[in-house]
mmCIF file of C-alpha atoms and ligand atoms in Angstrom:
data_model
loop_
_atom_site.group_PDB
_atom_site.id
_atom_site.type_symbol
_atom_site.label_atom_id
_atom_site.label_comp_id
_atom_site.label_asym_id
_atom_site.label_seq_id
_atom_site.Cartn_x
_atom_site.Cartn_y
_atom_site.Cartn_z
ATOM 1 C CA UNK A 1 170.620 53.758 -29.715
ATOM 2 C CA UNK A 2 167.730 51.477 -30.341
ATOM 3 C CA UNK A 3 165.527 52.307 -27.360
ATOM 4 C CA UNK A 4 165.314 56.067 -26.767
ATOM 5 C CA UNK A 5 167.813 56.808 -23.936
ATOM 6 C CA UNK A 6 167.859 60.537 -24.282
ATOM 7 C CA UNK A 7 166.278 63.555 -26.084
ATOM 8 C CA UNK A 8 165.687 63.348 -30.021
ATOM 9 C CA UNK A 9 167.750 66.615 -30.310
ATOM 10 C CA UNK A 10 170.778 64.919 -28.683
ATOM 11 C CA UNK A 11 170.375 61.889 -30.707
ATOM 12 C CA UNK A 12 170.323 64.123 -33.855
ATOM 13 C CA UNK A 13 173.394 66.002 -32.708
ATOM 14 C CA UNK A 14 175.209 62.529 -32.181
ATOM 15 C CA UNK A 15 174.145 61.331 -35.576
ATOM 16 C CA UNK A 16 175.522 64.430 -37.445
ATOM 17 C CA UNK A 17 178.877 64.353 -35.423
ATOM 18 C CA UNK A 18 179.332 60.827 -36.352
ATOM 19 C CA UNK A 19 179.489 62.025 -39.997
ATOM 20 C CA UNK A 20 182.626 64.148 -39.401
ATOM 21 C CA UNK A 21 185.820 62.411 -40.663
ATOM 22 C CA UNK A 22 187.702 60.891 -37.785
ATOM 23 C CA UNK A 23 184.643 60.550 -35.536
ATOM 24 C CA UNK A 24 182.937 57.248 -35.039
ATOM 25 C CA UNK A 25 179.678 56.581 -33.605
ATOM 26 C CA UNK A 26 181.425 56.254 -30.099
ATOM 27 C CA UNK A 27 183.454 59.404 -30.353
ATOM 28 C CA UNK A 28 180.565 61.247 -31.638
ATOM 29 C CA UNK A 29 178.528 60.370 -28.481
ATOM 30 C CA UNK A 30 181.596 61.384 -26.221
ATOM 31 C CA UNK A 31 181.888 64.546 -28.199
ATOM 32 C CA UNK A 32 178.168 65.222 -27.817
ATOM 33 C CA UNK A 33 178.382 64.664 -24.083
ATOM 34 C CA UNK A 34 181.292 66.984 -23.760
ATOM 35 C CA UNK A 35 179.502 69.665 -25.795
ATOM 36 C CA UNK A 36 176.589 69.237 -23.521
ATOM 37 C CA UNK A 37 178.900 69.471 -20.335
ATOM 38 C CA UNK A 38 180.375 72.508 -21.629
ATOM 39 C CA UNK A 39 177.274 74.253 -22.844
ATOM 40 C CA UNK A 40 178.225 77.837 -22.353
ATOM 41 C CA UNK A 41 181.860 77.445 -23.085
ATOM 42 C CA UNK A 42 181.792 75.311 -26.060
ATOM 43 C CA UNK A 43 178.231 74.218 -27.273
ATOM 44 C CA UNK A 44 176.783 77.781 -27.568
ATOM 45 C CA UNK A 45 179.990 79.170 -29.224
ATOM 46 C CA UNK A 46 180.272 76.365 -31.791
ATOM 47 C CA UNK A 47 176.416 76.598 -32.663
ATOM 48 C CA UNK A 48 177.298 80.186 -33.380
ATOM 49 C CA UNK A 49 180.637 79.540 -35.226
ATOM 50 C CA UNK A 50 178.826 77.153 -37.374
ATOM 51 C CA UNK A 51 175.849 79.253 -38.296
ATOM 52 C CA UNK A 52 178.389 82.195 -39.214
ATOM 53 C CA UNK A 53 180.507 79.786 -41.335
ATOM 54 C CA UNK A 54 177.417 78.440 -43.017
ATOM 55 C CA UNK A 55 176.285 82.121 -43.778
ATOM 56 C CA UNK A 56 179.577 83.485 -44.862
ATOM 57 C CA UNK A 57 182.048 80.792 -46.304
ATOM 58 C CA UNK A 58 182.534 81.113 -49.911
ATOM 59 C CA UNK A 59 185.017 79.537 -52.472
ATOM 60 C CA UNK A 60 187.477 81.837 -54.102
ATOM 61 C CA UNK A 61 186.446 82.135 -57.800
ATOM 62 C CA UNK A 62 190.312 82.805 -58.402
ATOM 63 C CA UNK A 63 192.274 79.961 -56.815
ATOM 64 C CA UNK A 64 189.333 77.706 -55.058
ATOM 65 C CA UNK A 65 190.571 78.479 -51.618
ATOM 66 C CA UNK A 66 187.766 78.493 -48.921
ATOM 67 C CA UNK A 67 187.401 81.945 -47.407
ATOM 68 C CA UNK A 68 184.922 84.439 -46.113
ATOM 69 C CA UNK A 69 185.762 86.919 -48.787
ATOM 70 C CA UNK A 70 186.011 86.407 -52.696
ATOM 71 C CA UNK A 71 188.860 86.813 -54.063
ATOM 72 C CA UNK A 72 190.389 85.106 -50.860
ATOM 73 C CA UNK A 73 192.701 86.564 -48.175
ATOM 74 C CA UNK A 74 195.632 84.858 -50.115
ATOM 75 C CA UNK A 75 194.937 86.119 -53.756
ATOM 76 C CA UNK A 76 194.677 89.806 -52.493
ATOM 77 C CA UNK A 77 197.849 89.579 -50.313
ATOM 78 C CA UNK A 78 200.057 92.236 -51.980
ATOM 79 C CA UNK A 79 203.145 90.431 -50.562
ATOM 80 C CA UNK A 80 202.725 87.318 -52.704
ATOM 81 C CA UNK A 81 204.520 86.559 -55.788
ATOM 82 C CA UNK A 82 201.893 86.812 -58.539
ATOM 83 C CA UNK A 83 204.282 85.355 -61.104
ATOM 84 C CA UNK A 84 204.076 81.837 -59.620
ATOM 85 C CA UNK A 85 201.196 79.478 -58.931
ATOM 86 C CA UNK A 86 201.243 76.397 -56.822
ATOM 87 C CA UNK A 87 198.735 73.804 -57.856
ATOM 88 C CA UNK A 88 197.186 71.555 -55.192
ATOM 89 C CA UNK A 89 194.373 68.925 -55.294
ATOM 90 C CA UNK A 90 192.481 70.067 -52.117
ATOM 91 C CA UNK A 91 192.035 73.189 -49.856
ATOM 92 C CA UNK A 92 193.703 71.221 -47.060
ATOM 93 C CA UNK A 93 196.884 70.807 -49.028
ATOM 94 C CA UNK A 94 196.879 74.589 -49.494
ATOM 95 C CA UNK A 95 196.586 75.121 -45.771
ATOM 96 C CA UNK A 96 199.305 72.460 -44.970
ATOM 97 C CA UNK A 97 201.569 74.291 -47.348
ATOM 98 C CA UNK A 98 200.621 77.861 -45.592
ATOM 99 C CA UNK A 99 201.221 76.290 -42.151
ATOM 100 C CA UNK A 100 204.633 75.366 -43.145
ATOM 101 C CA UNK A 101 205.224 78.709 -44.632
ATOM 102 C CA UNK A 102 206.445 76.826 -47.632
ATOM 103 C CA UNK A 103 205.201 78.981 -50.425
ATOM 104 C CA UNK A 104 204.882 82.614 -51.205
ATOM 105 C CA UNK A 105 203.250 82.753 -54.411
ATOM 106 C CA UNK A 106 199.666 82.126 -55.437
ATOM 107 C CA UNK A 107 197.757 78.823 -55.253
ATOM 108 C CA UNK A 108 195.327 76.889 -57.602
ATOM 109 C CA UNK A 109 193.073 74.152 -56.060
ATOM 110 C CA UNK A 110 192.092 71.477 -58.562
ATOM 111 C CA UNK A 111 189.382 69.973 -56.564
ATOM 112 C CA UNK A 112 190.627 66.364 -57.093
ATOM 113 C CA UNK A 113 192.759 64.279 -59.691
ATOM 114 C CA UNK A 114 192.155 62.930 -63.080
ATOM 115 C CA UNK A 115 190.920 59.388 -62.636
ATOM 116 C CA UNK A 116 189.781 56.900 -65.424
ATOM 117 C CA UNK A 117 188.432 54.512 -62.879
ATOM 118 C CA UNK A 118 186.283 57.181 -60.990
ATOM 119 C CA UNK A 119 185.338 58.927 -64.301
ATOM 120 C CA UNK A 120 187.070 62.203 -63.367
ATOM 121 C CA UNK A 121 187.972 64.144 -66.629
ATOM 122 C CA UNK A 122 189.894 67.350 -67.026
ATOM 123 C CA UNK A 123 186.645 69.258 -67.390
ATOM 124 C CA UNK A 124 185.528 67.895 -63.974
ATOM 125 C CA UNK A 125 188.470 69.661 -62.233
ATOM 126 C CA UNK A 126 189.501 73.347 -62.382
ATOM 127 C CA UNK A 127 192.266 72.693 -65.038
ATOM 128 C CA UNK A 128 190.733 75.078 -67.650
ATOM 129 C CA UNK A 129 190.775 77.983 -65.133
ATOM 130 C CA UNK A 130 194.293 77.065 -64.401
ATOM 131 C CA UNK A 131 195.448 77.286 -67.942
ATOM 132 C CA UNK A 132 193.508 80.522 -68.287
ATOM 133 C CA UNK A 133 195.347 82.077 -65.146
ATOM 134 C CA UNK A 134 198.759 80.589 -66.208
ATOM 135 C CA UNK A 135 198.354 82.101 -69.779
ATOM 136 C CA UNK A 136 197.100 85.655 -68.774
ATOM 137 C CA UNK A 137 200.627 87.094 -68.970
ATOM 138 C CA UNK A 138 201.983 87.488 -65.513
ATOM 139 C CA UNK A 139 202.736 83.876 -64.548
ATOM 140 C CA UNK A 140 206.167 82.437 -65.113
ATOM 141 C CA UNK A 141 206.148 79.148 -63.222
ATOM 142 C CA UNK A 142 203.554 76.663 -62.269
ATOM 143 C CA UNK A 143 204.621 74.218 -59.251
ATOM 144 C CA UNK A 144 202.521 71.012 -59.309
ATOM 145 C CA UNK A 145 202.104 70.091 -55.507
ATOM 146 C CA UNK A 146 200.149 67.165 -56.269
ATOM 147 C CA UNK A 147 199.925 63.853 -54.186
ATOM 148 C CA UNK A 148 202.791 61.224 -54.954
ATOM 149 C CA UNK A 149 199.916 58.839 -56.290
ATOM 150 C CA UNK A 150 199.401 57.387 -59.715
ATOM 151 C CA UNK A 151 196.376 59.817 -60.001
ATOM 152 C CA UNK A 152 198.277 62.828 -58.781
ATOM 153 C CA UNK A 153 201.312 62.068 -61.189
ATOM 154 C CA UNK A 154 198.872 61.458 -64.166
ATOM 155 C CA UNK A 155 197.267 64.750 -63.389
ATOM 156 C CA UNK A 156 200.721 66.470 -63.096
ATOM 157 C CA UNK A 157 201.660 65.090 -66.473
ATOM 158 C CA UNK A 158 198.650 66.037 -68.203
ATOM 159 C CA UNK A 159 198.790 69.745 -66.903
ATOM 160 C CA UNK A 160 202.568 69.817 -67.796
ATOM 161 C CA UNK A 161 201.710 69.165 -71.375
ATOM 162 C CA UNK A 162 198.889 71.587 -71.557
ATOM 163 C CA UNK A 163 201.236 74.309 -70.046
ATOM 164 C CA UNK A 164 204.104 73.416 -72.684
ATOM 165 C CA UNK A 165 201.783 74.809 -75.422
ATOM 166 C CA UNK A 166 201.616 78.127 -73.593
ATOM 167 C CA UNK A 167 205.489 78.061 -72.907
ATOM 168 C CA UNK A 168 205.158 78.012 -69.250
ATOM 169 C CA UNK A 169 207.496 75.965 -67.011
ATOM 170 C CA UNK A 170 206.006 73.533 -64.607
ATOM 171 C CA UNK A 171 207.766 71.904 -61.739
ATOM 172 C CA UNK A 172 206.924 69.334 -59.163
ATOM 173 C CA UNK A 173 207.851 68.936 -55.425
ATOM 174 C CA UNK A 174 211.074 66.908 -54.762
ATOM 175 C CA UNK A 175 210.997 63.480 -53.600
ATOM 176 C CA UNK A 176 213.257 62.277 -50.870
ATOM 177 C CA UNK A 177 213.441 61.380 -47.213
ATOM 178 C CA UNK A 178 210.939 63.307 -44.981
ATOM 179 C CA UNK A 179 212.667 65.486 -42.333
ATOM 180 C CA UNK A 180 212.867 63.415 -39.278
ATOM 181 C CA UNK A 181 211.897 60.249 -41.299
ATOM 182 C CA UNK A 182 213.723 57.004 -40.674
ATOM 183 C CA UNK A 183 215.213 55.230 -43.619
ATOM 184 C CA UNK A 184 214.113 51.719 -42.788
ATOM 185 C CA UNK A 185 210.484 52.817 -42.662
ATOM 186 C CA UNK A 186 210.439 54.290 -46.143
ATOM 187 C CA UNK A 187 209.407 52.444 -49.365
ATOM 188 C CA UNK A 188 211.845 51.570 -52.078
ATOM 189 C CA UNK A 189 210.515 54.159 -54.435
ATOM 190 C CA UNK A 190 211.328 57.018 -52.082
ATOM 191 C CA UNK A 191 214.639 55.721 -51.339
ATOM 192 C CA UNK A 192 215.519 55.272 -54.790
ATOM 193 C CA UNK A 193 214.510 58.956 -55.721
ATOM 194 C CA UNK A 194 216.478 60.195 -52.512
ATOM 195 C CA UNK A 195 219.708 58.570 -53.764
ATOM 196 C CA UNK A 196 219.423 59.763 -57.333
ATOM 197 C CA UNK A 197 218.538 63.329 -56.216
ATOM 198 C CA UNK A 198 221.392 63.182 -53.611
ATOM 199 C CA UNK A 199 223.003 66.578 -52.925
ATOM 200 C CA UNK A 200 226.755 67.480 -52.358
ATOM 201 C CA UNK A 201 227.821 68.332 -48.942
ATOM 202 C CA UNK B 1 197.832 79.171 -38.707
ATOM 203 C CA UNK B 2 200.375 81.839 -38.008
ATOM 204 C CA UNK B 3 199.617 83.981 -41.097
ATOM 205 C CA UNK B 4 195.945 84.368 -42.208
ATOM 206 C CA UNK B 5 195.012 81.817 -44.830
ATOM 207 C CA UNK B 6 191.351 81.835 -44.645
ATOM 208 C CA UNK B 7 188.453 83.693 -42.842
ATOM 209 C CA UNK B 8 188.398 84.391 -38.999
ATOM 210 C CA UNK B 9 185.048 82.713 -38.775
ATOM 211 C CA UNK B 10 186.472 79.376 -40.326
ATOM 212 C CA UNK B 11 189.704 79.650 -37.973
ATOM 213 C CA UNK B 12 187.250 80.103 -35.070
ATOM 214 C CA UNK B 13 185.475 76.946 -36.054
ATOM 215 C CA UNK B 14 188.721 74.979 -36.355
ATOM 216 C CA UNK B 15 189.807 76.174 -32.980
ATOM 217 C CA UNK B 16 186.413 75.127 -31.216
ATOM 218 C CA UNK B 17 186.348 71.769 -33.138
ATOM 219 C CA UNK B 18 189.957 70.983 -31.810
ATOM 220 C CA UNK B 19 188.607 71.132 -28.275
ATOM 221 C CA UNK B 20 186.521 68.088 -28.800
ATOM 222 C CA UNK B 21 187.703 64.867 -27.358
ATOM 223 C CA UNK B 22 189.083 62.869 -30.061
ATOM 224 C CA UNK B 23 189.857 65.803 -32.406
ATOM 225 C CA UNK B 24 193.271 67.304 -32.462
ATOM 226 C CA UNK B 25 194.354 70.424 -34.516
ATOM 227 C CA UNK B 26 195.003 68.565 -37.572
ATOM 228 C CA UNK B 27 191.482 66.473 -37.721
ATOM 229 C CA UNK B 28 189.779 69.647 -36.468
ATOM 230 C CA UNK B 29 190.876 71.272 -39.631
ATOM 231 C CA UNK B 30 189.883 68.204 -41.864
ATOM 232 C CA UNK B 31 186.505 68.284 -40.005
ATOM 233 C CA UNK B 32 185.920 71.932 -40.897
ATOM 234 C CA UNK B 33 186.810 71.645 -44.595
ATOM 235 C CA UNK B 34 184.562 68.547 -44.530
ATOM 236 C CA UNK B 35 181.616 70.591 -42.941
ATOM 237 C CA UNK B 36 182.196 73.548 -45.557
ATOM 238 C CA UNK B 37 182.353 71.041 -48.436
ATOM 239 C CA UNK B 38 178.987 69.560 -47.132
ATOM 240 C CA UNK B 39 177.343 72.939 -46.418
ATOM 241 C CA UNK B 40 173.800 72.196 -46.962
ATOM 242 C CA UNK B 41 173.973 68.430 -45.968
ATOM 243 C CA UNK B 42 175.853 68.743 -42.821
ATOM 244 C CA UNK B 43 177.052 72.335 -41.655
ATOM 245 C CA UNK B 44 173.593 73.787 -41.573
ATOM 246 C CA UNK B 45 171.833 71.074 -39.943
ATOM 247 C CA UNK B 46 174.610 70.672 -37.260
ATOM 248 C CA UNK B 47 174.563 74.506 -36.504
ATOM 249 C CA UNK B 48 170.624 74.032 -36.022
ATOM 250 C CA UNK B 49 171.117 70.674 -33.904
ATOM 251 C CA UNK B 50 173.727 72.462 -31.654
ATOM 252 C CA UNK B 51 171.486 75.602 -31.258
ATOM 253 C CA UNK B 52 168.547 73.293 -30.548
ATOM 254 C CA UNK B 53 170.567 71.285 -27.977
ATOM 255 C CA UNK B 54 171.896 74.300 -26.328
ATOM 256 C CA UNK B 55 168.372 75.728 -25.785
ATOM 257 C CA UNK B 56 166.705 72.357 -24.704
ATOM 258 C CA UNK B 57 169.337 69.971 -23.009
ATOM 259 C CA UNK B 58 168.733 69.693 -19.358
ATOM 260 C CA UNK B 59 169.899 67.375 -16.517
ATOM 261 C CA UNK B 60 167.476 64.960 -15.153
ATOM 262 C CA UNK B 61 166.952 66.070 -11.399
ATOM 263 C CA UNK B 62 166.063 62.434 -10.473
ATOM 264 C CA UNK B 63 168.941 60.610 -11.977
ATOM 265 C CA UNK B 64 171.452 62.892 -13.674
ATOM 266 C CA UNK B 65 170.898 61.633 -17.069
ATOM 267 C CA UNK B 66 171.111 64.189 -20.029
ATOM 268 C CA UNK B 67 167.829 64.640 -21.717
ATOM 269 C CA UNK B 68 165.439 67.450 -23.148
ATOM 270 C CA UNK B 69 162.850 66.586 -20.711
ATOM 271 C CA UNK B 70 162.979 66.571 -16.761
ATOM 272 C CA UNK B 71 162.471 64.112 -15.471
ATOM 273 C CA UNK B 72 164.142 62.072 -18.008
ATOM 274 C CA UNK B 73 162.884 59.608 -20.759
ATOM 275 C CA UNK B 74 164.221 56.764 -18.721
ATOM 276 C CA UNK B 75 162.925 57.932 -15.361
ATOM 277 C CA UNK B 76 159.431 58.066 -16.777
ATOM 278 C CA UNK B 77 159.546 54.919 -18.720
ATOM 279 C CA UNK B 78 156.621 52.652 -17.114
ATOM 280 C CA UNK B 79 158.288 49.535 -18.369
ATOM 281 C CA UNK B 80 161.333 49.927 -16.146
ATOM 282 C CA UNK B 81 161.799 48.207 -12.797
ATOM 283 C CA UNK B 82 161.657 50.907 -10.245
ATOM 284 C CA UNK B 83 162.904 48.776 -7.346
ATOM 285 C CA UNK B 84 166.473 48.637 -8.695
ATOM 286 C CA UNK B 85 168.982 51.434 -9.396
ATOM 287 C CA UNK B 86 172.248 50.977 -11.283
ATOM 288 C CA UNK B 87 174.757 53.741 -10.200
ATOM 289 C CA UNK B 88 177.260 54.864 -12.818
ATOM 290 C CA UNK B 89 180.061 57.525 -12.799
ATOM 291 C CA UNK B 90 179.138 59.267 -15.854
ATOM 292 C CA UNK B 91 176.170 59.764 -18.501
ATOM 293 C CA UNK B 92 178.252 58.033 -20.934
ATOM 294 C CA UNK B 93 178.201 54.890 -18.856
ATOM 295 C CA UNK B 94 174.484 55.120 -18.662
ATOM 296 C CA UNK B 95 174.441 55.315 -22.390
ATOM 297 C CA UNK B 96 176.818 52.373 -22.889
ATOM 298 C CA UNK B 97 174.582 50.108 -20.613
ATOM 299 C CA UNK B 98 171.525 51.207 -22.415
ATOM 300 C CA UNK B 99 173.035 50.425 -25.776
ATOM 301 C CA UNK B 100 173.852 46.920 -24.603
ATOM 302 C CA UNK B 101 170.269 46.536 -23.455
ATOM 303 C CA UNK B 102 172.033 45.265 -20.101
ATOM 304 C CA UNK B 103 169.758 46.971 -17.577
ATOM 305 C CA UNK B 104 166.038 47.427 -17.166
ATOM 306 C CA UNK B 105 165.923 49.360 -13.957
ATOM 307 C CA UNK B 106 166.629 52.917 -13.008
ATOM 308 C CA UNK B 107 169.958 54.750 -13.106
ATOM 309 C CA UNK B 108 171.704 57.352 -10.908
ATOM 310 C CA UNK B 109 174.631 59.220 -12.287
ATOM 311 C CA UNK B 110 177.163 60.177 -9.740
ATOM 312 C CA UNK B 111 179.129 62.689 -11.599
ATOM 313 C CA UNK B 112 182.524 61.246 -10.847
ATOM 314 C CA UNK B 113 184.254 59.200 -8.202
ATOM 315 C CA UNK B 114 185.592 60.054 -4.663
ATOM 316 C CA UNK B 115 189.325 61.043 -4.957
ATOM 317 C CA UNK B 116 191.460 62.245 -2.046
ATOM 318 C CA UNK B 117 194.212 63.459 -4.546
ATOM 319 C CA UNK B 118 191.775 65.445 -6.476
ATOM 320 C CA UNK B 119 189.938 66.563 -3.619
ATOM 321 C CA UNK B 120 186.457 64.915 -4.571
ATOM 322 C CA UNK B 121 184.301 64.483 -1.461
ATOM 323 C CA UNK B 122 180.926 62.561 -0.955
ATOM 324 C CA UNK B 123 179.182 65.907 -0.915
ATOM 325 C CA UNK B 124 180.822 66.796 -4.464
ATOM 326 C CA UNK B 125 178.934 63.902 -6.159
ATOM 327 C CA UNK B 126 175.430 63.131 -6.107
ATOM 328 C CA UNK B 127 175.581 60.449 -3.313
ATOM 329 C CA UNK B 128 173.286 62.268 -0.793
ATOM 330 C CA UNK B 129 170.560 62.303 -3.434
ATOM 331 C CA UNK B 130 171.231 58.456 -4.172
ATOM 332 C CA UNK B 131 170.913 57.530 -0.585
ATOM 333 C CA UNK B 132 167.736 59.558 -0.477
ATOM 334 C CA UNK B 133 166.350 57.687 -3.612
ATOM 335 C CA UNK B 134 167.316 54.310 -2.204
ATOM 336 C CA UNK B 135 165.706 54.930 1.258
ATOM 337 C CA UNK B 136 162.355 56.226 -0.269
ATOM 338 C CA UNK B 137 160.813 53.087 0.159
ATOM 339 C CA UNK B 138 160.452 51.310 -3.223
ATOM 340 C CA UNK B 139 164.147 50.436 -3.978
ATOM 341 C CA UNK B 140 165.423 46.928 -3.007
ATOM 342 C CA UNK B 141 168.914 46.672 -4.751
ATOM 343 C CA UNK B 142 171.410 49.153 -6.007
ATOM 344 C CA UNK B 143 173.993 47.940 -8.630
ATOM 345 C CA UNK B 144 177.216 49.776 -8.354
ATOM 346 C CA UNK B 145 178.490 49.885 -12.088
ATOM 347 C CA UNK B 146 181.590 51.881 -11.384
ATOM 348 C CA UNK B 147 184.791 51.538 -13.175
ATOM 349 C CA UNK B 148 187.246 48.916 -12.010
ATOM 350 C CA UNK B 149 189.710 51.631 -10.876
ATOM 351 C CA UNK B 150 190.948 52.488 -7.394
ATOM 352 C CA UNK B 151 188.702 55.624 -7.199
ATOM 353 C CA UNK B 152 185.652 53.672 -8.820
ATOM 354 C CA UNK B 153 186.171 50.911 -6.154
ATOM 355 C CA UNK B 154 186.811 53.371 -3.180
ATOM 356 C CA UNK B 155 183.438 54.953 -4.164
ATOM 357 C CA UNK B 156 181.628 51.680 -4.304
ATOM 358 C CA UNK B 157 182.698 50.800 -0.842
ATOM 359 C CA UNK B 158 181.802 53.964 0.482
ATOM 360 C CA UNK B 159 178.336 53.911 -1.043
ATOM 361 C CA UNK B 160 178.029 50.071 -0.009
ATOM 362 C CA UNK B 161 178.472 51.191 3.861
ATOM 363 C CA UNK B 162 175.914 54.045 3.722
ATOM 364 C CA UNK B 163 173.372 51.696 1.983
ATOM 365 C CA UNK B 164 173.928 49.057 4.586
ATOM 366 C CA UNK B 165 172.618 51.512 7.247
ATOM 367 C CA UNK B 166 169.605 51.503 5.386
ATOM 368 C CA UNK B 167 169.167 47.859 4.952
ATOM 369 C CA UNK B 168 169.646 47.898 1.128
ATOM 370 C CA UNK B 169 171.542 45.514 -0.750
ATOM 371 C CA UNK B 170 174.480 46.648 -3.059
ATOM 372 C CA UNK B 171 176.056 44.623 -5.823
ATOM 373 C CA UNK B 172 178.949 45.321 -8.296
ATOM 374 C CA UNK B 173 179.552 44.138 -11.868
ATOM 375 C CA UNK B 174 181.025 40.796 -12.281
ATOM 376 C CA UNK B 175 184.853 40.770 -13.285
ATOM 377 C CA UNK B 176 186.032 38.469 -15.792
ATOM 378 C CA UNK B 177 187.353 37.968 -19.341
ATOM 379 C CA UNK B 178 185.517 40.380 -21.739
ATOM 380 C CA UNK B 179 183.362 38.588 -24.527
ATOM 381 C CA UNK B 180 185.661 38.268 -27.514
ATOM 382 C CA UNK B 181 188.654 38.966 -25.264
ATOM 383 C CA UNK B 182 191.946 37.283 -25.820
ATOM 384 C CA UNK B 183 193.715 35.766 -22.567
ATOM 385 C CA UNK B 184 197.195 36.959 -23.305
ATOM 386 C CA UNK B 185 196.041 40.823 -23.671
ATOM 387 C CA UNK B 186 194.293 40.649 -20.265
ATOM 388 C CA UNK B 187 195.865 41.959 -17.008
ATOM 389 C CA UNK B 188 196.976 39.621 -14.426
ATOM 390 C CA UNK B 189 194.165 40.995 -12.096
ATOM 391 C CA UNK B 190 191.392 40.258 -14.526
ATOM 392 C CA UNK B 191 192.787 36.734 -15.077
ATOM 393 C CA UNK B 192 192.912 35.991 -11.262
ATOM 394 C CA UNK B 193 189.230 37.153 -10.835
ATOM 395 C CA UNK B 194 188.111 35.274 -13.900
ATOM 396 C CA UNK B 195 189.609 31.988 -12.492
ATOM 397 C CA UNK B 196 188.446 32.587 -9.139
ATOM 398 C CA UNK B 197 184.794 33.129 -10.441
ATOM 399 C CA UNK B 198 184.901 30.229 -12.832
ATOM 400 C CA UNK B 199 181.366 28.932 -13.546
ATOM 401 C CA UNK B 200 180.524 25.006 -13.970
ATOM 402 C CA UNK B 201 179.756 24.012 -17.761
HETATM 403 ZN ZN1 ZN C 1 191.994 82.914 -53.928
HETATM 404 ZN ZN1 ZN C 2 166.246 60.465 -15.069
#
């Protein structure tokens, strides 16, 4: 707002909210008003939750997950299979796999993908730490759950080559038709992969 | 998340963020991760901004605007025309008019609209306070900037009748084609109003 319409504390809150992914300036104002209207029920608890997160959140030094303990909840869960590691680009991918209940082994968060254009080299990602974990004896398989993008696949290829020298098997996620997906909305590459990897009924 | 994937403080933050308008569970998780990744730059300042807003925000007892001072910044701005009041449903509408620089008088926030279905009566809105302000001597015109909905227009009609008894003129916003609006996306009511209120060139 060019002229002052409201207090500087509120304008500051709107500006900060507008930096969140998914919130533009308009929805940030709406969110700020909603917070103010629900002061006791929402604004106060959120101020507290943010202060607590700010104070306690840490990155797991083993796998890169975000948690309030290090090593993280997943790394210390005795029910998980310690002989398999699922490699993901970002923490959000790990959370998505956990929500799906799709994986029962350990994880490793790379922190991105290799990219010649953006100048991301192997040493900029946690690839060295992954190779070290994989080579420590217990691990039998590494699943590369990277995005089906050029960067994701380049990174998967690079890691596969390095794991080969350790004699550890790498695998990738299956390609195919998403569950509930309609064929005529899918790209040709996905359809070709889905035909090639067809399963007998 | 059914199984614990991360710390309870982070899950709590995600739950609270998901209550904001415009953020679903998925975007709330993305926003939480973004905050955590930008801990110093965003999470810490936002925790502080929320605590400050929580502590300082107040509702203007004169007009209903949200501010950190009472009466609010707008009500005490000597450059504003004190003989005209623009009536809006919600604070967000006031902010929208201020962003547009569309109004130089005072405001009055009703806090909603009359609604037989939802049981909102005149005494549930700040209509009494509006009539009192309008009748205090200085005010010459009241602009009813209410939404072009059945409830908005019912409320406008009710207020107009009450202002008539004080001999104060009420007006409403013009209907017509939004600036930049494409005709074939507009509803029939708007088009009819736009034709009827056509201006000579
Ligand atoms: Zn971990
Ligand atoms: Zn005010």
